[in-house]
Coordinates of C-alpha atoms (C1' of nucleotides) in Angstrom, one line a residue:
Chain A
M1 CA 18.1 -0.1 22.7
P2 CA 17.5 0.8 19.0
R3 CA 14.7 3.4 18.6
L4 CA 12.7 2.8 15.4
K5 CA 10.9 5.6 13.6
V6 CA 7.6 4.8 12.2
D7 CA 6.5 6.3 8.8
I8 CA 2.8 5.8 8.4
G9 CA 3.1 5.8 4.6
Q10 CA 5.6 3.0 4.7
V11 CA 3.4 1.1 7.2
F12 CA 0.3 1.2 5.0
H13 CA 2.4 0.4 1.9
A14 CA 3.9 -2.6 3.7
L15 CA 0.4 -3.8 4.7
G16 CA -0.9 -3.4 1.2
D17 CA 0.8 -6.7 0.1
P18 CA -0.9 -10.0 0.8
T19 CA 2.4 -11.8 1.4
R20 CA 3.5 -9.2 3.9
R21 CA 0.2 -9.3 5.7
A22 CA 0.6 -13.1 6.0
I23 CA 4.1 -12.5 7.4
V24 CA 2.8 -10.0 9.9
Q25 CA 0.0 -12.4 10.8
K26 CA 2.5 -15.2 11.5
V27 CA 5.0 -13.0 13.4
S28 CA 2.1 -11.6 15.5
E29 CA 1.7 -15.2 16.8
G30 CA 5.2 -15.2 18.2
P31 CA 8.9 -14.8 17.3
I32 CA 9.9 -16.9 14.3
S33 CA 12.8 -17.5 12.0
V34 CA 13.1 -16.4 8.3
S35 CA 13.0 -20.0 6.9
R36 CA 10.1 -21.0 9.1
L37 CA 8.3 -17.9 7.8
A38 CA 9.1 -18.9 4.2
E39 CA 7.9 -22.5 4.6
P40 CA 4.2 -22.0 3.9
L41 CA 4.7 -19.3 1.3
S42 CA 5.1 -20.4 -2.3
I43 CA 7.9 -17.9 -3.0
T44 CA 11.7 -18.1 -2.7
L45 CA 13.5 -17.4 0.5
A46 CA 15.1 -14.4 -1.2
A47 CA 11.7 -12.9 -1.8
V48 CA 10.7 -13.4 1.8
V49 CA 13.9 -11.6 2.9
Q50 CA 13.0 -8.7 0.7
H51 CA 9.5 -8.5 2.2
L52 CA 11.1 -8.6 5.7
Q53 CA 13.3 -5.6 4.7
V54 CA 10.2 -3.6 3.7
L55 CA 8.5 -4.6 7.0
E56 CA 11.4 -3.8 9.1
E57 CA 12.0 -0.4 7.4
S58 CA 8.4 0.4 7.9
G59 CA 8.7 -0.2 11.6
L60 CA 6.2 -3.1 11.7
I61 CA 8.7 -5.8 12.7
R62 CA 12.1 -6.0 14.3
T63 CA 14.7 -8.7 13.5
E64 CA 17.8 -9.9 15.2
K65 CA 20.4 -12.4 14.1
L66 CA 21.9 -15.0 16.4
G67 CA 24.2 -17.5 14.9
R68 CA 22.9 -18.3 11.5
V69 CA 19.3 -17.7 12.4
R70 CA 17.5 -14.4 12.1
T71 CA 14.5 -14.1 14.4
C72 CA 11.6 -11.8 13.6
R73 CA 9.2 -10.2 16.1
I74 CA 6.4 -7.7 16.1
E75 CA 7.3 -4.1 16.7
P76 CA 4.0 -2.9 18.3
A77 CA 4.7 0.8 17.6
G78 CA 4.2 0.1 13.9
L79 CA 0.7 -1.4 14.2
S80 CA -0.2 1.3 16.9
A81 CA 0.7 4.1 14.6
A82 CA -1.5 2.7 11.8
E83 CA -4.3 2.1 14.2
R84 CA -4.1 5.7 15.5
W85 CA -4.1 7.2 12.0
I86 CA -7.3 5.4 11.2
R87 CA -8.9 6.1 14.5
D88 CA -8.2 9.8 14.1
R89 CA -9.8 10.0 10.7
R90 CA -12.8 7.9 11.9
S91 CA -13.4 10.0 15.0
E92 CA -13.2 13.3 13.0
W93 CA -15.8 11.8 10.7
E94 CA -18.0 10.9 13.6
R95 CA -17.7 14.3 15.2
K96 CA -19.0 15.9 11.9
L97 CA -21.8 13.5 11.9
D98 CA -22.8 14.4 15.5
R99 CA -22.8 18.1 14.6
L100 CA -25.0 17.4 11.6
G101 CA -27.4 15.6 14.0
D102 CA -27.4 18.6 16.3
L103 CA -28.3 21.0 13.4
L104 CA -31.2 18.8 12.4
A105 CA -32.5 18.6 15.9
E106 CA -32.4 22.4 16.3
P107 CA -35.1 24.8 15.0
Chain B
M1 CA -28.8 1.1 -1.0
P2 CA -25.6 -0.1 -2.6
R3 CA -23.7 -2.6 -0.4
L4 CA -20.0 -2.1 -0.8
K5 CA -17.6 -5.0 -0.1
V6 CA -14.3 -4.1 1.6
D7 CA -11.1 -5.8 0.6
I8 CA -8.5 -5.2 3.3
G9 CA -5.7 -5.5 0.8
Q10 CA -7.2 -2.8 -1.4
V11 CA -7.8 -0.6 1.7
F12 CA -4.2 -0.8 2.8
H13 CA -2.9 -0.3 -0.7
A14 CA -5.1 2.7 -1.1
L15 CA -3.8 4.2 2.2
G16 CA -0.2 3.6 1.2
D17 CA -0.2 6.6 -1.1
P18 CA 0.3 10.1 0.5
T19 CA -2.0 11.8 -1.9
R20 CA -4.8 9.4 -1.2
R21 CA -4.2 9.8 2.6
A22 CA -4.5 13.5 2.1
I23 CA -7.8 12.9 0.3
V24 CA -9.2 10.6 3.0
Q25 CA -8.1 13.2 5.6
K26 CA -10.0 15.9 3.8
V27 CA -13.1 13.8 3.1
S28 CA -13.2 12.7 6.7
E29 CA -13.8 16.4 7.6
G30 CA -17.0 16.3 5.6
P31 CA -18.5 15.7 2.1
I32 CA -16.6 17.5 -0.6
S33 CA -16.5 17.8 -4.4
V34 CA -13.8 16.5 -6.7
S35 CA -12.5 19.9 -7.7
R36 CA -12.4 21.2 -4.2
L37 CA -10.4 18.1 -3.3
A38 CA -8.0 18.8 -6.2
E39 CA -7.5 22.5 -5.2
P40 CA -4.8 22.1 -2.6
L41 CA -3.1 19.2 -4.4
S42 CA -0.4 19.9 -7.0
I43 CA -1.6 17.4 -9.5
T44 CA -4.1 17.5 -12.3
L45 CA -7.8 16.9 -11.8
A46 CA -7.6 13.7 -13.9
A47 CA -5.0 12.3 -11.4
V48 CA -7.3 13.1 -8.5
V49 CA -10.2 11.3 -10.2
Q50 CA -7.9 8.3 -10.6
H51 CA -7.1 8.3 -6.9
L52 CA -10.8 8.6 -6.1
Q53 CA -11.5 5.5 -8.2
V54 CA -8.9 3.6 -6.2
L55 CA -10.4 4.9 -2.9
E56 CA -13.9 4.0 -4.0
E57 CA -13.1 0.5 -5.2
S58 CA -11.3 -0.1 -1.9
G59 CA -14.5 0.8 0.0
L60 CA -12.9 3.8 1.8
I61 CA -15.1 6.4 0.2
R62 CA -18.4 6.6 -1.6
T63 CA -19.2 9.2 -4.3
E64 CA -22.4 10.4 -5.8
K65 CA -23.0 12.7 -8.8
L66 CA -25.7 15.3 -8.7
G67 CA -25.8 17.6 -11.7
R68 CA -22.2 18.2 -12.8
V69 CA -20.8 17.9 -9.3
R70 CA -19.5 14.6 -7.8
T71 CA -19.6 14.6 -4.0
C72 CA -17.3 12.4 -2.0
R73 CA -18.0 11.1 1.5
I74 CA -16.3 8.6 3.9
E75 CA -17.5 5.1 3.9
P76 CA -16.9 4.2 7.5
A77 CA -16.8 0.4 6.8
G78 CA -13.5 0.8 5.0
L79 CA -11.7 2.4 7.9
S80 CA -13.3 0.0 10.3
A81 CA -12.2 -3.0 8.4
A82 CA -8.6 -1.8 8.5
E83 CA -8.8 -0.9 12.1
R84 CA -10.1 -4.3 13.0
W85 CA -7.4 -6.1 11.0
I86 CA -4.7 -4.2 12.9
R87 CA -6.4 -4.6 16.3
D88 CA -6.7 -8.4 15.8
R89 CA -3.0 -8.7 15.0
R90 CA -2.0 -6.5 17.9
S91 CA -4.2 -8.3 20.5
E92 CA -2.9 -11.7 19.3
W93 CA 0.6 -10.4 20.0
E94 CA -0.4 -9.1 23.4
R95 CA -2.0 -12.5 24.3
K96 CA 1.3 -14.2 23.5
L97 CA 3.1 -11.7 25.6
D98 CA 0.9 -12.3 28.6
R99 CA 1.4 -16.1 28.3
L100 CA 5.1 -15.5 28.3
G101 CA 4.7 -13.4 31.5
D102 CA 2.8 -16.3 33.1
L103 CA 5.5 -18.7 32.2
L104 CA 8.2 -16.5 33.7
A105 CA 6.1 -16.1 36.9
E106 CA 5.7 -19.9 37.4
P107 CA 8.3 -22.2 38.9
Chain C
dG1 C1' 36.8 -30.8 7.7
dA2 C1' 33.0 -32.0 4.6
dA3 C1' 28.2 -31.4 4.2
dA4 C1' 24.1 -29.4 5.3
dT5 C1' 21.6 -25.4 7.0
dT6 C1' 20.3 -20.5 7.1
dG7 C1' 20.6 -16.6 5.3
dT8 C1' 22.6 -12.5 2.0
dC9 C1' 23.6 -9.9 -2.2
dA10 C1' 23.1 -8.3 -7.0
dA11 C1' 21.2 -8.2 -11.3
dG12 C1' 17.4 -8.8 -14.4
dT13 C1' 12.4 -9.1 -15.8
dG14 C1' 7.5 -8.5 -16.4
dG15 C1' 3.8 -6.2 -14.5
dT16 C1' 1.7 -2.3 -11.9
dT17 C1' 1.3 2.5 -10.6
dA18 C1' 1.0 7.5 -10.5
dC19 C1' 1.1 10.8 -13.4
dT20 C1' 0.5 13.8 -17.7
dT21 C1' -1.7 15.5 -22.0
dA22 C1' -5.4 16.0 -24.9
dA23 C1' -9.9 15.5 -26.5
dG24 C1' -14.6 14.9 -25.1
dT25 C1' -19.4 15.1 -22.4
dA26 C1' -22.9 16.9 -19.4
dT27 C1' -24.6 20.7 -16.8
dT28 C1' -25.0 25.4 -15.3
dT29 C1' -24.5 30.4 -15.9
dT30 C1' -24.8 34.6 -18.5
Chain D
dA1 C1' -27.1 30.0 -27.5
dA2 C1' -22.4 30.9 -26.2
dA3 C1' -19.2 30.4 -22.5
dA4 C1' -17.8 28.6 -18.3
dT5 C1' -17.7 24.8 -15.0
dA6 C1' -17.0 20.1 -13.5
dC7 C1' -15.8 16.3 -14.5
dT8 C1' -14.6 11.9 -17.8
dT9 C1' -12.0 9.0 -20.9
dA10 C1' -8.1 7.2 -23.3
dA11 C1' -3.5 6.8 -24.4
dG12 C1' 1.3 7.3 -23.3
dT13 C1' 5.4 7.2 -20.1
dA14 C1' 8.8 6.9 -16.4
dA15 C1' 9.4 4.9 -12.0
dC16 C1' 8.5 1.4 -9.0
dC17 C1' 7.5 -3.4 -7.3
dA18 C1' 7.4 -8.4 -6.4
dC19 C1' 9.7 -11.9 -7.9
dT20 C1' 13.4 -15.0 -9.8
dT21 C1' 18.0 -16.8 -10.5
dG22 C1' 22.5 -17.7 -9.2
dA23 C1' 26.6 -16.9 -6.8
dC24 C1' 28.1 -16.2 -2.2
dA25 C1' 29.0 -16.1 3.2
dA26 C1' 28.6 -17.6 7.9
dT27 C1' 27.3 -21.2 11.1
dT28 C1' 26.2 -25.7 12.7
dT29 C1' 26.1 -30.7 12.3
dC30 C1' 28.1 -35.1 11.2

DNA sequence: GAAATTGTCAAGTGGTTACTTAAGTATTTT
DNA sequence: AAAATACTTAAGTAACCACTTGACAATTTC
């Protein structure tokens, strides 16, 4: 069982590209092969493979080759890490807001 | 009241840079000026200003100039949009997982 | 075993990005 | 009003990025 490390910087960088978001979108709907992923995208298969490398290194997806077909799946830890980073920032901001509210309510 | 539009692509791209994440981190702790933001960062103030432009255009922060000081604050809609995008992908993936579980449980 | 399918690898290219320097503007302090 | 502060703007640069082409390798189908 291969343990993947998740680098939050790589995750956000990976999600910054529209093609890669489209890929994540599709893969999140279920496991899918490289060429089926490439089908609706108007770029070469080679380019799709490069995007997949970025996504896999970031920890957002996992891929496995069986015969001549490489199948891509979501690696939930990647999305979770990004979600957590954002939530942490947002709750810190809300905490500060609350304390400001307290100050205004006090004499 | 200026309505900011949030482009999820710009948001993720903005968060892909470590310096900009450090800035968001700091700004999430409370409103802060540009030069105080620049202080702990080992880059020029001009570079910080450029990062702030990216962050503001993405909808992650909002800035306002009073006198000679520009103050930066979190724009919660930016973080929320990113959080929602991720959550949507993750829950779609979980839905599929559940249905797979159902199939395996059936005859 | 020949042909088709599915992916892989390497090199090149044009555009973008993060950064610097340097010169300038507006505001506050002394 | 001179000096210090807090940015702002523009131009240049080196590194990176998404993409293509083209040649290749492995597997499956006919």
